PDB file of C-alpha atoms in Angstrom:
ATOM      1  CA  UNK A   1      62.562-249.853  19.175  1.00 37.00           C
ATOM      2  CA  UNK A   2      61.830-246.341  17.441  1.00 40.00           C
ATOM      3  CA  UNK A   3      59.006-243.831  17.819  1.00 43.00           C
ATOM      4  CA  UNK A   4      57.063-242.688  20.906  1.00 43.00           C
ATOM      5  CA  UNK A   5      57.045-245.224  23.597  1.00 43.00           C
ATOM      6  CA  UNK A   6      54.382-247.570  24.187  1.00 42.00           C
ATOM      7  CA  UNK A   7      54.453-246.428  27.856  1.00 44.00           C
ATOM      8  CA  UNK A   8      52.801-242.794  26.998  1.00 53.00           C
ATOM      9  CA  UNK A   9      50.819-241.990  30.369  1.00 56.00           C
ATOM     10  CA  UNK A  10      47.380-241.757  29.540  1.00 52.00           C
ATOM     11  CA  UNK A  11      47.158-238.693  32.124  1.00 58.00           C
ATOM     12  CA  UNK A  12      50.032-236.036  31.647  1.00 62.00           C
ATOM     13  CA  UNK A  13      51.464-234.846  34.770  1.00 67.00           C
ATOM     14  CA  UNK A  14      51.026-231.383  34.077  1.00 73.00           C
ATOM     15  CA  UNK A  15      47.465-231.928  33.548  1.00 87.00           C
ATOM     16  CA  UNK A  16      46.955-234.273  37.049  1.00 86.00           C
ATOM     17  CA  UNK A  17      46.313-231.520  39.138  1.00 87.00           C
ATOM     18  CA  UNK A  18      44.147-229.674  37.176  1.00 91.00           C
ATOM     19  CA  UNK A  19      41.887-232.621  36.179  1.00 93.00           C
ATOM     20  CA  UNK A  20      41.889-233.762  39.779  1.00 92.00           C
ATOM     21  CA  UNK A  21      40.391-230.712  41.009  1.00 94.00           C
ATOM     22  CA  UNK A  22      37.785-230.769  38.104  1.00 95.00           C
ATOM     23  CA  UNK A  23      37.075-234.289  38.929  1.00 96.00           C
ATOM     24  CA  UNK A  24      36.623-233.454  42.617  1.00 97.00           C
ATOM     25  CA  UNK A  25      34.268-230.609  41.681  1.00 98.00           C
ATOM     26  CA  UNK A  26      32.440-232.882  39.368  1.00 98.00           C
ATOM     27  CA  UNK A  27      31.481-235.341  41.689  1.00 98.00           C
ATOM     28  CA  UNK A  28      30.373-232.783  44.126  1.00 98.00           C
ATOM     29  CA  UNK A  29      28.035-231.640  41.543  1.00 98.00           C
ATOM     30  CA  UNK A  30      26.797-234.972  41.214  1.00 98.00           C
ATOM     31  CA  UNK A  31      25.875-235.646  44.705  1.00 98.00           C
ATOM     32  CA  UNK A  32      24.461-232.235  44.906  1.00 97.00           C
ATOM     33  CA  UNK A  33      22.151-232.654  42.219  1.00 97.00           C
ATOM     34  CA  UNK A  34      21.169-235.850  43.316  1.00 97.00           C
ATOM     35  CA  UNK A  35      20.024-234.870  46.733  1.00 97.00           C
ATOM     36  CA  UNK A  36      18.130-231.886  45.028  1.00 95.00           C
ATOM     37  CA  UNK A  37      16.296-234.417  42.785  1.00 96.00           C
ATOM     38  CA  UNK A  38      16.081-237.436  44.841  1.00 95.00           C
ATOM     39  CA  UNK A  39      12.967-239.244  44.376  1.00 93.00           C
ATOM     40  CA  UNK A  40      11.385-236.578  42.044  1.00 93.00           C
ATOM     41  CA  UNK A  41       9.699-237.780  39.137  1.00 89.00           C
ATOM     42  CA  UNK A  42       9.041-234.281  36.762  1.00 88.00           C
ATOM     43  CA  UNK A  43      10.842-231.346  35.706  1.00 87.00           C
ATOM     44  CA  UNK A  44      12.699-229.321  38.623  1.00 86.00           C
ATOM     45  CA  UNK A  45      12.503-225.469  38.204  1.00 86.00           C
ATOM     46  CA  UNK A  46      16.297-225.379  36.406  1.00 87.00           C
ATOM     47  CA  UNK A  47      14.620-227.749  33.889  1.00 86.00           C
ATOM     48  CA  UNK A  48      11.938-225.730  32.970  1.00 83.00           C
ATOM     49  CA  UNK A  49      14.253-222.899  32.638  1.00 83.00           C
ATOM     50  CA  UNK A  50      15.297-224.749  29.110  1.00 77.00           C
ATOM     51  CA  UNK A  51      12.260-226.710  28.595  1.00 72.00           C
ATOM     52  CA  UNK A  52       9.708-228.891  29.983  1.00 61.00           C
ATOM     53  CA  UNK A  53      10.321-232.332  28.523  1.00 55.00           C
ATOM     54  CA  UNK A  54       6.573-233.606  28.895  1.00 52.00           C
ATOM     55  CA  UNK A  55       6.518-234.916  25.283  1.00 54.00           C
ATOM     56  CA  UNK A  56       8.925-235.100  22.247  1.00 57.00           C
ATOM     57  CA  UNK A  57      10.622-231.732  22.056  1.00 65.00           C
ATOM     58  CA  UNK A  58      11.474-231.734  18.667  1.00 73.00           C
ATOM     59  CA  UNK A  59      10.049-232.793  15.221  1.00 72.00           C
ATOM     60  CA  UNK A  60      10.626-233.148  11.586  1.00 80.00           C
ATOM     61  CA  UNK A  61      14.550-233.495  10.474  1.00 88.00           C
ATOM     62  CA  UNK A  62      15.650-232.287  14.013  1.00 88.00           C
ATOM     63  CA  UNK A  63      13.975-235.563  15.571  1.00 90.00           C
ATOM     64  CA  UNK A  64      15.877-237.707  13.141  1.00 92.00           C
ATOM     65  CA  UNK A  65      19.500-235.826  14.332  1.00 95.00           C
ATOM     66  CA  UNK A  66      18.422-236.494  17.643  1.00 94.00           C
ATOM     67  CA  UNK A  67      17.623-240.426  16.766  1.00 94.00           C
ATOM     68  CA  UNK A  68      20.914-240.429  14.981  1.00 96.00           C
ATOM     69  CA  UNK A  69      22.890-238.580  17.951  1.00 97.00           C
ATOM     70  CA  UNK A  70      20.975-240.972  20.364  1.00 97.00           C
ATOM     71  CA  UNK A  71      22.148-244.364  18.629  1.00 97.00           C
ATOM     72  CA  UNK A  72      25.796-243.690  19.478  1.00 97.00           C
ATOM     73  CA  UNK A  73      24.666-243.750  23.370  1.00 96.00           C
ATOM     74  CA  UNK A  74      23.061-247.358  22.573  1.00 97.00           C
ATOM     75  CA  UNK A  75      24.756-250.895  23.236  1.00 96.00           C
ATOM     76  CA  UNK A  76      25.556-251.254  19.470  1.00 98.00           C
ATOM     77  CA  UNK A  77      26.559-247.529  18.711  1.00 97.00           C
ATOM     78  CA  UNK A  78      28.627-247.492  21.587  1.00 97.00           C
ATOM     79  CA  UNK A  79      30.620-250.428  20.900  1.00 98.00           C
ATOM     80  CA  UNK A  80      31.172-249.222  17.485  1.00 98.00           C
ATOM     81  CA  UNK A  81      32.952-245.745  19.093  1.00 98.00           C
ATOM     82  CA  UNK A  82      34.962-248.017  21.740  1.00 98.00           C
ATOM     83  CA  UNK A  83      36.351-250.387  19.179  1.00 98.00           C
ATOM     84  CA  UNK A  84      36.879-247.492  16.954  1.00 98.00           C
ATOM     85  CA  UNK A  85      38.610-245.539  19.693  1.00 97.00           C
ATOM     86  CA  UNK A  86      40.736-248.627  21.123  1.00 97.00           C
ATOM     87  CA  UNK A  87      41.650-249.404  17.378  1.00 97.00           C
ATOM     88  CA  UNK A  88      43.304-245.810  17.008  1.00 95.00           C
ATOM     89  CA  UNK A  89      45.156-245.971  20.232  1.00 93.00           C
ATOM     90  CA  UNK A  90      46.293-249.314  19.312  1.00 93.00           C
ATOM     91  CA  UNK A  91      47.523-248.125  15.783  1.00 93.00           C
ATOM     92  CA  UNK A  92      49.501-245.073  17.762  1.00 89.00           C
ATOM     93  CA  UNK A  93      51.088-247.686  20.054  1.00 89.00           C
ATOM     94  CA  UNK A  94      49.280-246.115  23.040  1.00 89.00           C
ATOM     95  CA  UNK A  95      47.976-249.414  24.989  1.00 90.00           C
ATOM     96  CA  UNK A  96      47.417-247.239  28.141  1.00 91.00           C
ATOM     97  CA  UNK A  97      44.890-245.249  26.031  1.00 92.00           C
ATOM     98  CA  UNK A  98      43.205-248.406  24.689  1.00 95.00           C
ATOM     99  CA  UNK A  99      42.741-249.260  28.648  1.00 95.00           C
ATOM    100  CA  UNK A 100      41.718-246.045  29.521  1.00 95.00           C
ATOM    101  CA  UNK A 101      38.833-245.605  26.522  1.00 96.00           C
ATOM    102  CA  UNK A 102      37.444-248.890  27.425  1.00 97.00           C
ATOM    103  CA  UNK A 103      37.526-248.882  31.170  1.00 97.00           C
ATOM    104  CA  UNK A 104      36.886-244.966  31.530  1.00 97.00           C
ATOM    105  CA  UNK A 105      33.658-245.345  29.445  1.00 97.00           C
ATOM    106  CA  UNK A 106      32.334-248.545  31.233  1.00 98.00           C
ATOM    107  CA  UNK A 107      33.429-247.293  34.620  1.00 98.00           C
ATOM    108  CA  UNK A 108      31.214-244.168  33.638  1.00 98.00           C
ATOM    109  CA  UNK A 109      28.352-245.974  32.400  1.00 97.00           C
ATOM    110  CA  UNK A 110      28.511-248.167  35.823  1.00 98.00           C
ATOM    111  CA  UNK A 111      28.504-244.988  37.761  1.00 98.00           C
ATOM    112  CA  UNK A 112      25.445-243.632  36.100  1.00 98.00           C
ATOM    113  CA  UNK A 113      23.648-246.645  36.870  1.00 97.00           C
ATOM    114  CA  UNK A 114      24.799-247.040  40.398  1.00 98.00           C
ATOM    115  CA  UNK A 115      23.876-243.123  41.128  1.00 98.00           C
ATOM    116  CA  UNK A 116      20.348-243.975  39.469  1.00 97.00           C
ATOM    117  CA  UNK A 117      19.270-246.524  41.553  1.00 96.00           C
ATOM    118  CA  UNK A 118      20.295-244.380  44.594  1.00 97.00           C
ATOM    119  CA  UNK A 119      18.373-241.276  43.626  1.00 97.00           C
ATOM    120  CA  UNK A 120      15.519-242.805  42.260  1.00 96.00           C
ATOM    121  CA  UNK A 121      14.571-239.825  40.160  1.00 97.00           C
ATOM    122  CA  UNK A 122      12.128-240.876  36.836  1.00 95.00           C
ATOM    123  CA  UNK A 123      10.861-239.379  33.903  1.00 92.00           C
ATOM    124  CA  UNK A 124       7.590-240.811  32.143  1.00 87.00           C
ATOM    125  CA  UNK A 125       7.115-243.629  34.610  1.00 86.00           C
ATOM    126  CA  UNK A 126       8.379-245.647  37.700  1.00 87.00           C
ATOM    127  CA  UNK A 127      10.319-247.712  35.168  1.00 90.00           C
ATOM    128  CA  UNK A 128      12.196-244.874  33.652  1.00 93.00           C
ATOM    129  CA  UNK A 129      15.326-243.699  36.127  1.00 96.00           C
ATOM    130  CA  UNK A 130      16.810-240.686  34.429  1.00 95.00           C
ATOM    131  CA  UNK A 131      19.120-239.124  36.835  1.00 97.00           C
ATOM    132  CA  UNK A 132      22.301-238.802  35.840  1.00 97.00           C
ATOM    133  CA  UNK A 133      21.944-239.638  32.004  1.00 97.00           C
ATOM    134  CA  UNK A 134      24.092-242.661  31.260  1.00 97.00           C
ATOM    135  CA  UNK A 135      23.904-241.747  27.413  1.00 98.00           C
ATOM    136  CA  UNK A 136      25.669-238.163  28.128  1.00 98.00           C
ATOM    137  CA  UNK A 137      28.118-240.032  30.418  1.00 98.00           C
ATOM    138  CA  UNK A 138      29.473-242.448  27.910  1.00 98.00           C
ATOM    139  CA  UNK A 139      29.575-239.831  24.864  1.00 98.00           C
ATOM    140  CA  UNK A 140      31.527-237.572  27.556  1.00 98.00           C
ATOM    141  CA  UNK A 141      33.749-239.888  29.170  1.00 98.00           C
ATOM    142  CA  UNK A 142      35.284-241.270  25.562  1.00 98.00           C
ATOM    143  CA  UNK A 143      35.491-237.911  24.198  1.00 98.00           C
ATOM    144  CA  UNK A 144      37.800-237.040  27.240  1.00 97.00           C
ATOM    145  CA  UNK A 145      39.678-240.318  26.948  1.00 96.00           C
ATOM    146  CA  UNK A 146      40.339-239.622  23.499  1.00 96.00           C
ATOM    147  CA  UNK A 147      41.301-235.911  24.088  1.00 95.00           C
ATOM    148  CA  UNK A 148      43.974-237.384  26.939  1.00 93.00           C
ATOM    149  CA  UNK A 149      45.525-239.782  24.128  1.00 92.00           C
ATOM    150  CA  UNK A 150      45.591-237.091  21.923  1.00 91.00           C
ATOM    151  CA  UNK A 151      47.222-234.900  24.359  1.00 90.00           C
ATOM    152  CA  UNK A 152      49.942-236.989  25.558  1.00 85.00           C
ATOM    153  CA  UNK A 153      51.108-237.929  21.533  1.00 86.00           C
ATOM    154  CA  UNK A 154      50.946-234.118  20.330  1.00 86.00           C
ATOM    155  CA  UNK A 155      52.851-233.307  23.425  1.00 85.00           C
ATOM    156  CA  UNK A 156      50.556-230.574  24.147  1.00 86.00           C
ATOM    157  CA  UNK A 157      51.433-228.146  27.182  1.00 89.00           C
ATOM    158  CA  UNK A 158      49.078-227.605  30.164  1.00 90.00           C
ATOM    159  CA  UNK A 159      46.920-224.799  28.747  1.00 93.00           C
ATOM    160  CA  UNK A 160      46.614-226.495  25.280  1.00 94.00           C
ATOM    161  CA  UNK A 161      45.981-230.013  26.826  1.00 93.00           C
ATOM    162  CA  UNK A 162      43.233-228.740  29.141  1.00 94.00           C
ATOM    163  CA  UNK A 163      41.661-226.697  26.740  1.00 96.00           C
ATOM    164  CA  UNK A 164      41.600-229.934  24.137  1.00 96.00           C
ATOM    165  CA  UNK A 165      40.444-231.835  27.351  1.00 96.00           C
ATOM    166  CA  UNK A 166      37.451-229.707  28.301  1.00 97.00           C
ATOM    167  CA  UNK A 167      36.533-228.535  24.687  1.00 98.00           C
ATOM    168  CA  UNK A 168      35.934-232.277  23.545  1.00 98.00           C
ATOM    169  CA  UNK A 169      33.781-232.943  27.230  1.00 98.00           C
ATOM    170  CA  UNK A 170      32.039-229.923  26.464  1.00 98.00           C
ATOM    171  CA  UNK A 171      31.018-230.624  22.496  1.00 98.00           C
ATOM    172  CA  UNK A 172      30.750-234.584  23.703  1.00 98.00           C
ATOM    173  CA  UNK A 173      28.043-233.896  26.459  1.00 98.00           C
ATOM    174  CA  UNK A 174      26.191-230.796  24.561  1.00 97.00           C
ATOM    175  CA  UNK A 175      25.520-232.743  21.661  1.00 97.00           C
ATOM    176  CA  UNK A 176      24.238-235.952  23.262  1.00 98.00           C
ATOM    177  CA  UNK A 177      22.520-234.316  25.776  1.00 96.00           C
ATOM    178  CA  UNK A 178      20.804-232.161  23.432  1.00 95.00           C
ATOM    179  CA  UNK A 179      19.695-235.305  21.903  1.00 95.00           C
ATOM    180  CA  UNK A 180      18.539-236.747  25.199  1.00 95.00           C
ATOM    181  CA  UNK A 181      16.263-233.590  26.025  1.00 93.00           C
ATOM    182  CA  UNK A 182      15.040-233.303  22.549  1.00 90.00           C
ATOM    183  CA  UNK A 183      13.840-237.247  22.380  1.00 91.00           C
ATOM    184  CA  UNK A 184      12.491-236.293  26.131  1.00 89.00           C
ATOM    185  CA  UNK A 185      14.320-239.074  27.530  1.00 92.00           C
ATOM    186  CA  UNK A 186      15.767-236.798  30.476  1.00 94.00           C
ATOM    187  CA  UNK A 187      15.723-233.617  32.235  1.00 93.00           C
ATOM    188  CA  UNK A 188      18.514-231.209  31.430  1.00 94.00           C
ATOM    189  CA  UNK A 189      19.715-231.600  34.997  1.00 96.00           C
ATOM    190  CA  UNK A 190      19.986-235.608  34.411  1.00 97.00           C
ATOM    191  CA  UNK A 191      22.186-234.323  31.463  1.00 97.00           C
ATOM    192  CA  UNK A 192      24.375-232.214  33.847  1.00 97.00           C
ATOM    193  CA  UNK A 193      24.757-235.181  36.056  1.00 98.00           C
ATOM    194  CA  UNK A 194      25.935-237.242  33.322  1.00 98.00           C
ATOM    195  CA  UNK A 195      28.490-234.822  32.228  1.00 98.00           C
ATOM    196  CA  UNK A 196      29.729-234.537  35.643  1.00 98.00           C
ATOM    197  CA  UNK A 197      29.813-238.012  36.205  1.00 98.00           C
ATOM    198  CA  UNK A 198      32.172-238.614  33.495  1.00 98.00           C
ATOM    199  CA  UNK A 199      34.315-236.045  34.639  1.00 98.00           C
ATOM    200  CA  UNK A 200      34.528-237.301  38.184  1.00 97.00           C
ATOM    201  CA  UNK A 201      35.498-240.838  36.784  1.00 97.00           C
ATOM    202  CA  UNK A 202      37.582-240.665  33.574  1.00 96.00           C
ATOM    203  CA  UNK A 203      40.628-238.621  35.421  1.00 95.00           C
ATOM    204  CA  UNK A 204      40.521-240.702  38.275  1.00 95.00           C
ATOM    205  CA  UNK A 205      40.443-243.953  36.138  1.00 95.00           C
ATOM    206  CA  UNK A 206      43.889-242.381  34.136  1.00 93.00           C
ATOM    207  CA  UNK A 207      45.560-242.081  37.083  1.00 91.00           C
ATOM    208  CA  UNK A 208      44.667-245.669  38.319  1.00 92.00           C
ATOM    209  CA  UNK A 209      45.599-246.821  34.923  1.00 91.00           C
ATOM    210  CA  UNK A 210      48.742-245.049  35.028  1.00 87.00           C
ATOM    211  CA  UNK A 211      49.552-246.454  38.820  1.00 87.00           C
ATOM    212  CA  UNK A 212      49.313-249.819  37.647  1.00 87.00           C
ATOM    213  CA  UNK A 213      51.260-249.795  34.432  1.00 83.00           C
ATOM    214  CA  UNK A 214      53.973-247.785  36.540  1.00 78.00           C
ATOM    215  CA  UNK A 215      54.036-250.393  39.243  1.00 79.00           C
ATOM    216  CA  UNK A 216      54.845-253.432  36.756  1.00 72.00           C
ATOM    217  CA  UNK A 217      58.831-254.377  36.643  1.00 63.00           C
ATOM    218  CA  UNK A 218      58.538-254.373  32.992  1.00 53.00           C
ATOM    219  CA  UNK A 219      55.555-252.991  31.328  1.00 47.00           C
ATOM    220  CA  UNK A 220      54.072-252.671  27.447  1.00 49.00           C
ATOM    221  CA  UNK A 221      51.215-250.534  28.539  1.00 52.00           C
TER     222      UNK A 221
END
């Protein structure tokens, strides 16, 4: 068979130590913020430094932009993004990447759901659990997974690969996070918690995907 092997790792060894450290710090941040805002039902001091989300924060064309961005974190939009990312991985014959996209994004959303039930922070009513932001976690997780695949396929080194992964995480998280705050669906610290959740989950997921694939006698992923 010609071309790059389908057994390309999801998480490059040159990035493993750095992303492991980032994952640990991100997990700690999720816990610290969760303890800080557990049971709260209003914006905290840090949130008010940015904006007080008591009503829709934007109007006019910017509201339309925020709603369009929010759509990609809703079930239909998220599914379309995942399908597109998986298709791209399979076209590149990067099956581990396809698994990482699906499992990493799913676990990030599951993690935010579990943390929400534990923390119990709400916005606009007791039924609206807000910390951490699942939309932000999903967007960030998908971006990180795709960036890891791209890093491997392009053969990037430590500095370039880490820059790509963190840059993708920052852009995706900031974009979706802005939409969530602009639509008053989340407090800014909810967005930060969602971003950190993705950074904690995806590197660990990538490592597990590699371990499972490498443990198989004859793997094609």
